[in-house]
PDB file of N, CA and C in Angstrom:
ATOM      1  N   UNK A   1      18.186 141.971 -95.847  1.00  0.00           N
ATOM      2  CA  UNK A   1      17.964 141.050 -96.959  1.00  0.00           C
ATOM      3  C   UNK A   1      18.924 139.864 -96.828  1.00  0.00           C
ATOM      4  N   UNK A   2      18.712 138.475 -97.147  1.00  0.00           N
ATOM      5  CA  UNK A   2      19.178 137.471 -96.568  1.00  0.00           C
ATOM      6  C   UNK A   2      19.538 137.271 -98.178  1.00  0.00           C
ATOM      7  N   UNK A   3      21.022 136.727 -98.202  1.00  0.00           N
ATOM      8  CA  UNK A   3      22.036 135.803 -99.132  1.00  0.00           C
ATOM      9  C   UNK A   3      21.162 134.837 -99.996  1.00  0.00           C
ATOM     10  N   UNK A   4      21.425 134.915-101.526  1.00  0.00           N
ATOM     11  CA  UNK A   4      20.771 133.403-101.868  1.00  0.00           C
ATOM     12  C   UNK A   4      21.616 132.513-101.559  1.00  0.00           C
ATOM     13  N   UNK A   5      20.555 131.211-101.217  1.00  0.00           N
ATOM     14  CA  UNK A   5      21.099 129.909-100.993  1.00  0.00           C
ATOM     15  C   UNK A   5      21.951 129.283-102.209  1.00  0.00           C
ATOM     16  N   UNK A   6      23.502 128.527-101.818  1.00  0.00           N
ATOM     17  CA  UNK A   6      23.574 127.885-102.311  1.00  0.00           C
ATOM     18  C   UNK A   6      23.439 126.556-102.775  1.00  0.00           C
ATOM     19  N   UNK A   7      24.090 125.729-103.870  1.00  0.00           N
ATOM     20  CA  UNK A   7      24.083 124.403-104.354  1.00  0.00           C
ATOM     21  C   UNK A   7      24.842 123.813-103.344  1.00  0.00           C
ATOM     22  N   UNK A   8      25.843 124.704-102.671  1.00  0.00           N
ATOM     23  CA  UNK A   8      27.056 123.696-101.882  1.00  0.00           C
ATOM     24  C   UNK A   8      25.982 123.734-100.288  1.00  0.00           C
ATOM     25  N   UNK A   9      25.478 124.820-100.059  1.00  0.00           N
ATOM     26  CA  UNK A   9      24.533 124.929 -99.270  1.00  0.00           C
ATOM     27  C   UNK A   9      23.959 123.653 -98.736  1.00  0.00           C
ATOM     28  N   UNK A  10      23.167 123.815-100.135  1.00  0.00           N
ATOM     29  CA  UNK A  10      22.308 122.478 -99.719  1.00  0.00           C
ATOM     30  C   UNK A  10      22.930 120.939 -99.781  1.00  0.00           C
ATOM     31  N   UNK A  11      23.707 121.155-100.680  1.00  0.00           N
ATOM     32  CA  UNK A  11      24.133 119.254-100.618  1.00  0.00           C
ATOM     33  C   UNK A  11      25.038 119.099 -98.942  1.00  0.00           C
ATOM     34  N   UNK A  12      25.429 120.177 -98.414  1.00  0.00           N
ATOM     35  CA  UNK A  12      26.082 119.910 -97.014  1.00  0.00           C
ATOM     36  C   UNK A  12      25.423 119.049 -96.228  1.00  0.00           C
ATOM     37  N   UNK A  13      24.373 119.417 -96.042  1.00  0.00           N
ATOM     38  CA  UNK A  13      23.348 118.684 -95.178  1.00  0.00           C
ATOM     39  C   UNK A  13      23.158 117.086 -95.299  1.00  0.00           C
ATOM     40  N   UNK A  14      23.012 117.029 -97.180  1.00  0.00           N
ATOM     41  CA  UNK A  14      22.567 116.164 -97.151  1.00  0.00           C
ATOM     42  C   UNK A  14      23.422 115.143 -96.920  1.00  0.00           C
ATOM     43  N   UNK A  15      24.688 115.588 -96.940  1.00  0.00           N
ATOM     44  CA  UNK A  15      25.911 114.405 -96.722  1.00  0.00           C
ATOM     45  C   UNK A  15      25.593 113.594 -95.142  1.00  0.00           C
ATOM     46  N   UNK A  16      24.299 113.962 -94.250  1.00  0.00           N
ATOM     47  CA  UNK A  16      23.800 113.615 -92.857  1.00  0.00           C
ATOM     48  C   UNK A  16      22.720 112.642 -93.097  1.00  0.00           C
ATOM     49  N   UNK A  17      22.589 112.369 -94.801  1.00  0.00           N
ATOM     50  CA  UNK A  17      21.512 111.539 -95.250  1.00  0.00           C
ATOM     51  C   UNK A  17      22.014 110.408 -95.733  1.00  0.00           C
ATOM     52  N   UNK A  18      21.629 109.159 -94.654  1.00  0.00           N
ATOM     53  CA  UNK A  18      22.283 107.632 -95.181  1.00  0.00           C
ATOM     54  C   UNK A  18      21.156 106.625 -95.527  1.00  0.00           C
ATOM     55  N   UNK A  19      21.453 105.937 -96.615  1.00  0.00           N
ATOM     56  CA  UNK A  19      20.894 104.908 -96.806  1.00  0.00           C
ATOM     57  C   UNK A  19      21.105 103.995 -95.678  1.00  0.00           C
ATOM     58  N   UNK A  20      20.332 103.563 -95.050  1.00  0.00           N
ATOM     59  CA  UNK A  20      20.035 102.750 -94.221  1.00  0.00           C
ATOM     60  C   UNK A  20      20.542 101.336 -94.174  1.00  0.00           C
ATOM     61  N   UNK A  21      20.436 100.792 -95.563  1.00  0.00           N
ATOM     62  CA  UNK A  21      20.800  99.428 -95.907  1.00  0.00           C
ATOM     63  C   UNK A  21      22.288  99.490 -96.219  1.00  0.00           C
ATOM     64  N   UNK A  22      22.685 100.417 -96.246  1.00  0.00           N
ATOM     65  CA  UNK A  22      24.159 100.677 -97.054  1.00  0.00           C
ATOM     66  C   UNK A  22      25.176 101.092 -96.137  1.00  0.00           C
ATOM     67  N   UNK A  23      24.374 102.419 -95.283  1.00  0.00           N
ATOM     68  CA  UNK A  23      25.468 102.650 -94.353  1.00  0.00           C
ATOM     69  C   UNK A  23      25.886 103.807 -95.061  1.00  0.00           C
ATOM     70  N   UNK A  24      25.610 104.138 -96.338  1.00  0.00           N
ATOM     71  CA  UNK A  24      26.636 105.136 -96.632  1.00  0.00           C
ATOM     72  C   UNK A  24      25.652 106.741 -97.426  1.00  0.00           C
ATOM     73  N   UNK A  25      26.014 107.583 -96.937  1.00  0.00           N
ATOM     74  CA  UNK A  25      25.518 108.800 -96.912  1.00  0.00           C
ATOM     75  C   UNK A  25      24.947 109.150 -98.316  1.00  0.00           C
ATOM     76  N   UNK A  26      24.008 109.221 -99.162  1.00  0.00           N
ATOM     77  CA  UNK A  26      22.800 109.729-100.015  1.00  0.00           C
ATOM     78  C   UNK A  26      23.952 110.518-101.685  1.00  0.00           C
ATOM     79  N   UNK A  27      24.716 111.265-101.055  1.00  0.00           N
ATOM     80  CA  UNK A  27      25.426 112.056-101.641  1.00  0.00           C
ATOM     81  C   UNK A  27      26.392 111.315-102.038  1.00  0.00           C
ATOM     82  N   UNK A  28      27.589 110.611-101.601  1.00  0.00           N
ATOM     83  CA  UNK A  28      28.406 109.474-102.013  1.00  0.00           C
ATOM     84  C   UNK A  28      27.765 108.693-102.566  1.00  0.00           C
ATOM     85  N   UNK A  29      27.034 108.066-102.430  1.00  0.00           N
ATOM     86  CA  UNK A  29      26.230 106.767-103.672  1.00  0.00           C
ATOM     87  C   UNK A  29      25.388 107.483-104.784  1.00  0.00           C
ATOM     88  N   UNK A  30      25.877 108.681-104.759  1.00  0.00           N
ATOM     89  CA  UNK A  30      25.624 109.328-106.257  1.00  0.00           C
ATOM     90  C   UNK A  30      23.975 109.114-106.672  1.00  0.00           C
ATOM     91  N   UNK A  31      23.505 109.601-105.263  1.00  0.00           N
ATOM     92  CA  UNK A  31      21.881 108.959-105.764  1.00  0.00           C
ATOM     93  C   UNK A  31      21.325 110.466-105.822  1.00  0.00           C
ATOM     94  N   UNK A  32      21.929 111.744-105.468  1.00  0.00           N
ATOM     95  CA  UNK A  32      20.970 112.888-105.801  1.00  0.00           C
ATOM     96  C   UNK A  32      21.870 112.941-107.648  1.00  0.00           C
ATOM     97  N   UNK A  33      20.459 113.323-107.982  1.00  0.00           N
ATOM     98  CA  UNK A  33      20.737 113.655-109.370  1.00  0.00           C
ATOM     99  C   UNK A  33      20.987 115.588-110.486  1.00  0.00           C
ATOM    100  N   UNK A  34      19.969 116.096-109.638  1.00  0.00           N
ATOM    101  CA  UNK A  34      19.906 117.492-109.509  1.00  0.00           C
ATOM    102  C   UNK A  34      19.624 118.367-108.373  1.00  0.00           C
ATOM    103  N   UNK A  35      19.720 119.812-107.928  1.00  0.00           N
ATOM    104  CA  UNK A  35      19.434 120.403-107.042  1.00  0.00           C
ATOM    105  C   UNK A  35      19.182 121.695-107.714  1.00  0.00           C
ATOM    106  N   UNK A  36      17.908 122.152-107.718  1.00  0.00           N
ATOM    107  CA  UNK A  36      17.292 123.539-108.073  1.00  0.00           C
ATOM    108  C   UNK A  36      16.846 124.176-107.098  1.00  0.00           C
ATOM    109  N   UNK A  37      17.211 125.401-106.983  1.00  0.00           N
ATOM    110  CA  UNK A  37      16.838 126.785-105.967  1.00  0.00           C
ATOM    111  C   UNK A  37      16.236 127.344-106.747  1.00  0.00           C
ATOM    112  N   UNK A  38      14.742 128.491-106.125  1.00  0.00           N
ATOM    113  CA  UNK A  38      13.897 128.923-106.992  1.00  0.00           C
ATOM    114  C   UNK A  38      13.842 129.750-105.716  1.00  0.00           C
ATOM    115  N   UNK A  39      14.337 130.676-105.104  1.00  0.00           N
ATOM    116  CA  UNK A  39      13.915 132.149-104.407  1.00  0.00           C
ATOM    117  C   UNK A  39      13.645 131.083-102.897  1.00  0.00           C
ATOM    118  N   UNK A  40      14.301 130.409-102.178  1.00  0.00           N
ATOM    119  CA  UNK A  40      14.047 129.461-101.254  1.00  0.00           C
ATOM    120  C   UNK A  40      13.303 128.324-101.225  1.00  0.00           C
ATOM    121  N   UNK A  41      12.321 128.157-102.481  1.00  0.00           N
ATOM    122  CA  UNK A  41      11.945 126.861-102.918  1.00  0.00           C
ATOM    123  C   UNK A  41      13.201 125.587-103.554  1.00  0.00           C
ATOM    124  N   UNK A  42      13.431 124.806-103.107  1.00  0.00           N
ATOM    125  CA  UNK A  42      14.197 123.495-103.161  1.00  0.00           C
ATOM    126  C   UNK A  42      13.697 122.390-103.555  1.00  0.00           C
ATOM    127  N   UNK A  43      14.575 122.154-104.913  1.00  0.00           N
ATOM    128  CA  UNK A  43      14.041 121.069-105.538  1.00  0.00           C
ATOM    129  C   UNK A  43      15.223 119.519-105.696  1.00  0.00           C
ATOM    130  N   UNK A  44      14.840 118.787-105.266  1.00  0.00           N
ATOM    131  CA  UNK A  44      15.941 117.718-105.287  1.00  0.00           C
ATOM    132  C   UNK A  44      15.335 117.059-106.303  1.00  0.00           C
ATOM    133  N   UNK A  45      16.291 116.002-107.129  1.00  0.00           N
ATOM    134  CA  UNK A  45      15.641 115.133-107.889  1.00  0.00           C
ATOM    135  C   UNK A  45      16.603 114.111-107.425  1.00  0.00           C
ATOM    136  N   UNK A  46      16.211 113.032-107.416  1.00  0.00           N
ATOM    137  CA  UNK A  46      17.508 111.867-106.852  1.00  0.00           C
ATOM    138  C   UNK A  46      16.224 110.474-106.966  1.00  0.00           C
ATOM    139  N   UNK A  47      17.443 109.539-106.670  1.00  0.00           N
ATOM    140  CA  UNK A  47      16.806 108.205-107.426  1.00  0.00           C
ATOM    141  C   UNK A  47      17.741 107.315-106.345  1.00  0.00           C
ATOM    142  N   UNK A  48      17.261 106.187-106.008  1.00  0.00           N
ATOM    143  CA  UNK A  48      17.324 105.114-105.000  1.00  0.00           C
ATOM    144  C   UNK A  48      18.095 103.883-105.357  1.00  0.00           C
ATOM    145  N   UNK A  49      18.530 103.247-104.787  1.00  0.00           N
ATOM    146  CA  UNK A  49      19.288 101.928-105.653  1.00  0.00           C
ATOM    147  C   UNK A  49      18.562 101.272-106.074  1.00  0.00           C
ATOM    148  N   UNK A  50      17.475 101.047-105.579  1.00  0.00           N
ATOM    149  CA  UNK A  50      16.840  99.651-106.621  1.00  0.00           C
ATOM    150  C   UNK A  50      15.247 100.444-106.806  1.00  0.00           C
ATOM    151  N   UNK A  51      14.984 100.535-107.861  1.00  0.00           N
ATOM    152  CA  UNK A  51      12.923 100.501-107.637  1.00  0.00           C
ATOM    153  C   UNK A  51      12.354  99.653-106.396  1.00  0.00           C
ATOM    154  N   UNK A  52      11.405 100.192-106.358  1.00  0.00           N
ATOM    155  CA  UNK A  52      11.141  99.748-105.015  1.00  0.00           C
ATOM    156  C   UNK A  52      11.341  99.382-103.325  1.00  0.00           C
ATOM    157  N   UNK A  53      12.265  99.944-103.310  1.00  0.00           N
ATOM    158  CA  UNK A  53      13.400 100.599-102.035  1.00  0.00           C
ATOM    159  C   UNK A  53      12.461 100.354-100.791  1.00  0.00           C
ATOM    160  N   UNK A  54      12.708  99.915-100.208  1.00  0.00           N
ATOM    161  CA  UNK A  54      11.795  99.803 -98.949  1.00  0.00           C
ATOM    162  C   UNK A  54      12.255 100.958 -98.073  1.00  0.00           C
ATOM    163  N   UNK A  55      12.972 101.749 -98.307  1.00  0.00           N
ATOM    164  CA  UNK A  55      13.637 102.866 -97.299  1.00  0.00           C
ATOM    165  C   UNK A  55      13.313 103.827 -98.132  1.00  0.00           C
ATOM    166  N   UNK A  56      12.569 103.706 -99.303  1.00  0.00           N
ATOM    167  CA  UNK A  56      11.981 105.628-100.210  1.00  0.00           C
ATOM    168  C   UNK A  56      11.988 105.902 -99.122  1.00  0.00           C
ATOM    169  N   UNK A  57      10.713 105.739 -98.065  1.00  0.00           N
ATOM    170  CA  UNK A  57      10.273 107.003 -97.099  1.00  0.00           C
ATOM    171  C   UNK A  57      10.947 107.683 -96.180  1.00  0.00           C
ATOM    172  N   UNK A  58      11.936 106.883 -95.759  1.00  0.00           N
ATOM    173  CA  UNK A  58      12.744 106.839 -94.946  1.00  0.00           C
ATOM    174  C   UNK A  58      13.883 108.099 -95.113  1.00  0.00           C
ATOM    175  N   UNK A  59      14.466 107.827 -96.460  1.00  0.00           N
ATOM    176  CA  UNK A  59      15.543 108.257 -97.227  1.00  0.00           C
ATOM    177  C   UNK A  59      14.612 109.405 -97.389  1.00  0.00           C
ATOM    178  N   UNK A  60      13.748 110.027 -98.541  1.00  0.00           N
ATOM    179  CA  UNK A  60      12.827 111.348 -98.741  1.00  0.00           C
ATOM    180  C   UNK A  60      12.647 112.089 -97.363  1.00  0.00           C
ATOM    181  N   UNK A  61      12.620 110.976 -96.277  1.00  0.00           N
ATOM    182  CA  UNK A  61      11.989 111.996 -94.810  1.00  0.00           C
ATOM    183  C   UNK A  61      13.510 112.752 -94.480  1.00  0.00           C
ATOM    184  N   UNK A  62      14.449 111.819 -95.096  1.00  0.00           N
ATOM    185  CA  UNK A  62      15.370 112.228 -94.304  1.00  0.00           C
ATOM    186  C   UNK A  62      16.248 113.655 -94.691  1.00  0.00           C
ATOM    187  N   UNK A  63      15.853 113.644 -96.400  1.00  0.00           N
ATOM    188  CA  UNK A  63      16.246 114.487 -96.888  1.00  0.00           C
ATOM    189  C   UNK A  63      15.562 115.623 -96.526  1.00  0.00           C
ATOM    190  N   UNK A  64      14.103 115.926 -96.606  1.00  0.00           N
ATOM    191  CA  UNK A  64      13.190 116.839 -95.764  1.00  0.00           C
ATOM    192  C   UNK A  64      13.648 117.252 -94.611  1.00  0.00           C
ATOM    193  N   UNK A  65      14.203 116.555 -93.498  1.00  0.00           N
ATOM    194  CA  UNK A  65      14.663 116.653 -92.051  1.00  0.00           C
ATOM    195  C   UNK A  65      15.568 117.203 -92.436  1.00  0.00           C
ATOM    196  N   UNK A  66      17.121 117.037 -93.488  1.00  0.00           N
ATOM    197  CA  UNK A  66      18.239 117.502 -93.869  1.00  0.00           C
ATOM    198  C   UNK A  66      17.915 119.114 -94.108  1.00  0.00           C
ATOM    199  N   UNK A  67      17.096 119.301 -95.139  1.00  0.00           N
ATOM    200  CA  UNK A  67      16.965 120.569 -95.579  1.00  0.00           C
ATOM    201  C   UNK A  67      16.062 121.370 -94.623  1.00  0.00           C
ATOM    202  N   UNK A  68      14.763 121.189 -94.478  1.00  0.00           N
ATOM    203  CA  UNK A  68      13.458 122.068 -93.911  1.00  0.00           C
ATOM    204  C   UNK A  68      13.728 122.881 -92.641  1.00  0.00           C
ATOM    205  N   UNK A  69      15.172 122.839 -91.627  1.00  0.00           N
ATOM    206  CA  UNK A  69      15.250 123.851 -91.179  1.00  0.00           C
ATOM    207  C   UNK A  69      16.528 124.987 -91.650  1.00  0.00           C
ATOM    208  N   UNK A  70      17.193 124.408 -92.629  1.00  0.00           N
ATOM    209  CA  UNK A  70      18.136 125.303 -93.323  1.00  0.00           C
ATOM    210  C   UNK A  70      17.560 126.857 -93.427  1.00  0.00           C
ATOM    211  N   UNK A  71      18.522 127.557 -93.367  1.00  0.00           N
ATOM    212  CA  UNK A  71      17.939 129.071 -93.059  1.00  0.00           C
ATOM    213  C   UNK A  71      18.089 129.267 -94.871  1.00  0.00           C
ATOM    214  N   UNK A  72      16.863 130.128 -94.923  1.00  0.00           N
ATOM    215  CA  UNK A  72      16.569 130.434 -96.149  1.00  0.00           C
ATOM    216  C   UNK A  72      15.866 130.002 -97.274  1.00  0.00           C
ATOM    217  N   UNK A  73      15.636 128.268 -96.600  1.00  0.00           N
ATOM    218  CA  UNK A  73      14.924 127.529 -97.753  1.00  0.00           C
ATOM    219  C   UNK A  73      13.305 127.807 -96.711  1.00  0.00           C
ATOM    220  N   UNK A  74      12.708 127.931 -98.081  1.00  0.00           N
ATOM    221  CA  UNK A  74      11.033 128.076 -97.793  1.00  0.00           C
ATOM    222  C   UNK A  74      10.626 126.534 -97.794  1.00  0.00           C
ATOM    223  N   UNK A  75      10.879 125.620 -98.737  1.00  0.00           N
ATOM    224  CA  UNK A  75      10.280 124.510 -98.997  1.00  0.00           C
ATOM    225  C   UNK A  75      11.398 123.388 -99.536  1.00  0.00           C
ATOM    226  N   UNK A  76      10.445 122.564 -99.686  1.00  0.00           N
ATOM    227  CA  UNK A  76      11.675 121.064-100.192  1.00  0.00           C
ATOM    228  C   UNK A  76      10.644 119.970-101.027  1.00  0.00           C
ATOM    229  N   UNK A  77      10.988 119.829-102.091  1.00  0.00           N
ATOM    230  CA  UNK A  77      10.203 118.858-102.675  1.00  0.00           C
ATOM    231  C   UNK A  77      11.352 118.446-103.600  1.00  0.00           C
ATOM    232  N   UNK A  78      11.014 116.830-103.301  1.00  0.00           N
ATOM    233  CA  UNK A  78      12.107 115.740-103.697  1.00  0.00           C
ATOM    234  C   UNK A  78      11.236 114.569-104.942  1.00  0.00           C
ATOM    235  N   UNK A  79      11.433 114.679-105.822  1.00  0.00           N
ATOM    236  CA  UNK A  79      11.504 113.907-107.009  1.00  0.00           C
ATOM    237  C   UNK A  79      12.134 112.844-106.747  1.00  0.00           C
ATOM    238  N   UNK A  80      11.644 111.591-106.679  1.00  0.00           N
ATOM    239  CA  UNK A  80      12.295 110.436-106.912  1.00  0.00           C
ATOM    240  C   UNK A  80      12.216 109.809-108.597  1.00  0.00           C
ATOM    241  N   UNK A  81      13.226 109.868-109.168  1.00  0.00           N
ATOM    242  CA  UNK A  81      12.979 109.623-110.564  1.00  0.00           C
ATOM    243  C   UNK A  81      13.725 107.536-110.876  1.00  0.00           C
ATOM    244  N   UNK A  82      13.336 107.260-111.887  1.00  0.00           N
ATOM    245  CA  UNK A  82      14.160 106.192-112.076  1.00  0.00           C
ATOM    246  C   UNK A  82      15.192 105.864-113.226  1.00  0.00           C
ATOM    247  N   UNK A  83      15.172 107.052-113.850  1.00  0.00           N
ATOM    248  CA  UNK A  83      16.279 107.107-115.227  1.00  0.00           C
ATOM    249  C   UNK A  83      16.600 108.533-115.234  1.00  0.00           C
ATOM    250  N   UNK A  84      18.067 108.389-115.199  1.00  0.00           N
ATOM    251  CA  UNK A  84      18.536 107.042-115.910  1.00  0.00           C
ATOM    252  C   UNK A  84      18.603 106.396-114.272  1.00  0.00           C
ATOM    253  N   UNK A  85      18.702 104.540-114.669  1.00  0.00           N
ATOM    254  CA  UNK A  85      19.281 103.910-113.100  1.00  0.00           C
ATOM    255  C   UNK A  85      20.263 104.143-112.483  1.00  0.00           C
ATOM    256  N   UNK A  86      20.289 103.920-111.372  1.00  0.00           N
ATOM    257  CA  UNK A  86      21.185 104.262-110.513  1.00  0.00           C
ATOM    258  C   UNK A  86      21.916 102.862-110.310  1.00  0.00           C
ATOM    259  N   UNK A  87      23.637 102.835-110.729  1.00  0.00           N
ATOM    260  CA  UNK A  87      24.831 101.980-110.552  1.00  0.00           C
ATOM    261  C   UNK A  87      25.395 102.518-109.866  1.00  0.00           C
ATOM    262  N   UNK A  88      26.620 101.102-109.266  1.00  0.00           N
ATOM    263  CA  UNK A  88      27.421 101.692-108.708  1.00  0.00           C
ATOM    264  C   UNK A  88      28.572 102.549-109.217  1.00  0.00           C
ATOM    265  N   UNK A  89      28.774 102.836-110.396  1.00  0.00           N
ATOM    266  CA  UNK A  89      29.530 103.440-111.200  1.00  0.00           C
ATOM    267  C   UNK A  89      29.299 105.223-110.740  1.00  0.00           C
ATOM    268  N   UNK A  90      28.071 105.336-110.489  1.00  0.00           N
ATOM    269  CA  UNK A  90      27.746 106.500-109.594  1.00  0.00           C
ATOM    270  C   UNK A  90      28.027 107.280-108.484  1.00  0.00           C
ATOM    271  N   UNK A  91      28.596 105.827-107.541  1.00  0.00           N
ATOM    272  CA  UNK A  91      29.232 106.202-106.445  1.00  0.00           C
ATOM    273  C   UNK A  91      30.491 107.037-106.447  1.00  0.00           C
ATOM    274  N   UNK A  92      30.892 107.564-105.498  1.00  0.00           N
ATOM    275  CA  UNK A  92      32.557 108.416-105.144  1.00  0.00           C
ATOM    276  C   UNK A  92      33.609 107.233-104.367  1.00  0.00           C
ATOM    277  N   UNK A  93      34.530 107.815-104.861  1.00  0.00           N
ATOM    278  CA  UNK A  93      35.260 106.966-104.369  1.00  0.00           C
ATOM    279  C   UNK A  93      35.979 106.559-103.127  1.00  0.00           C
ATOM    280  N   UNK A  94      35.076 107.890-102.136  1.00  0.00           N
ATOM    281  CA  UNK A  94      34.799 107.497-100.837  1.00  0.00           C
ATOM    282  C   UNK A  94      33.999 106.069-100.853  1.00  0.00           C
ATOM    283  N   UNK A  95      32.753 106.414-100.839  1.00  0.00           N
ATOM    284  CA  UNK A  95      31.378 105.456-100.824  1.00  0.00           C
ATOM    285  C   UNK A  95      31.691 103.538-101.515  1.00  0.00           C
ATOM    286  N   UNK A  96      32.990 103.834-102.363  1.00  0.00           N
ATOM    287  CA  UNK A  96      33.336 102.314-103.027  1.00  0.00           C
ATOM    288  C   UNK A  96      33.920 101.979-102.125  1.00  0.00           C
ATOM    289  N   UNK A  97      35.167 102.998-100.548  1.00  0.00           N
ATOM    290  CA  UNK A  97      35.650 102.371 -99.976  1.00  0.00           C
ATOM    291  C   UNK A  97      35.189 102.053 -98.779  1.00  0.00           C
ATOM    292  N   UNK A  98      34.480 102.690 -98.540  1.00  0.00           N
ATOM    293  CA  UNK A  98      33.140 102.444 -97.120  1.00  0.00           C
ATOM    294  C   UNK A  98      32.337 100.677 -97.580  1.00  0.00           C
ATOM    295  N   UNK A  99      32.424 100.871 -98.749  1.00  0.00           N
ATOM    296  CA  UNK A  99      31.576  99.565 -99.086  1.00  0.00           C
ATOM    297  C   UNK A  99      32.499  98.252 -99.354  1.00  0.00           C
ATOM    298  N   UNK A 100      33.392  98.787 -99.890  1.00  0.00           N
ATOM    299  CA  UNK A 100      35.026  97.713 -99.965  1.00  0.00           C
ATOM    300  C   UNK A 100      34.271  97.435-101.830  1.00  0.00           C
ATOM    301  N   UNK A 101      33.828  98.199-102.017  1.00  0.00           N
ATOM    302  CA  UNK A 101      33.526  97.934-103.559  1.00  0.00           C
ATOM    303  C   UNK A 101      34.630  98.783-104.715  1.00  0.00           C
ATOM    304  N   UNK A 102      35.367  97.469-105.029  1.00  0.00           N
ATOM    305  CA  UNK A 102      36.320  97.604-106.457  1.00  0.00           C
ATOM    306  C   UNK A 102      36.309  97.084-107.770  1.00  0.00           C
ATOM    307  N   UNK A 103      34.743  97.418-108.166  1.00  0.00           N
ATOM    308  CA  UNK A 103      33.892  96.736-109.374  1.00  0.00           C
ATOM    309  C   UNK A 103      34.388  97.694-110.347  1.00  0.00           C
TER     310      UNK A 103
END
């Protein structure tokens, strides 16, 4: 019988998930919002810097690629939500210094 997955589990990975335009990894710019485990079903909910993101697909594929061979997860379905918005007030304070942002 195999371990349930954890929360720290899964966000590991995703720290391998970068915004493209930014440079800086998915998890530091405070863009996942929740993470639900349901018996190896995986649920992300996370939200993008701006509506209309020209990198959704990009960013969602990447999170899919992050998780879908993790041992134990059956599935991955990612919610892109838009509220609340996503600021930089969200970010870590890694991700403000990768960006040189002291707003």
């Amino acid at each position: 019988m195999s371990e349930e997955l954890t929360i720290d589990q899964i966000y590991e990975p995703l720290y391998s998930v970068y915004d493209p335009e930014l440079g800086v990894n998915i998890v530091d710019l405070g863009l996942i919002y929740d993470v639900g485990i349901d018996n190896g079903d995986v649920y992300i909910e996370m939200t993008l810097t701006t509506p209309g993101c020209p990198m959704h697909d990009t960013i969602t594929s990447g999170v899919h690629a992050a998780l879908d061979n993790l041992p134990g997860v059956k599935s991955v379905e990612v919610n892109v939500v838009w509220d609340p918005p996503w600021s930089p007030e969200k970010m870590t304070d890694r991700a403000r210094e990768e960006l040189g942002y002291f707003g």
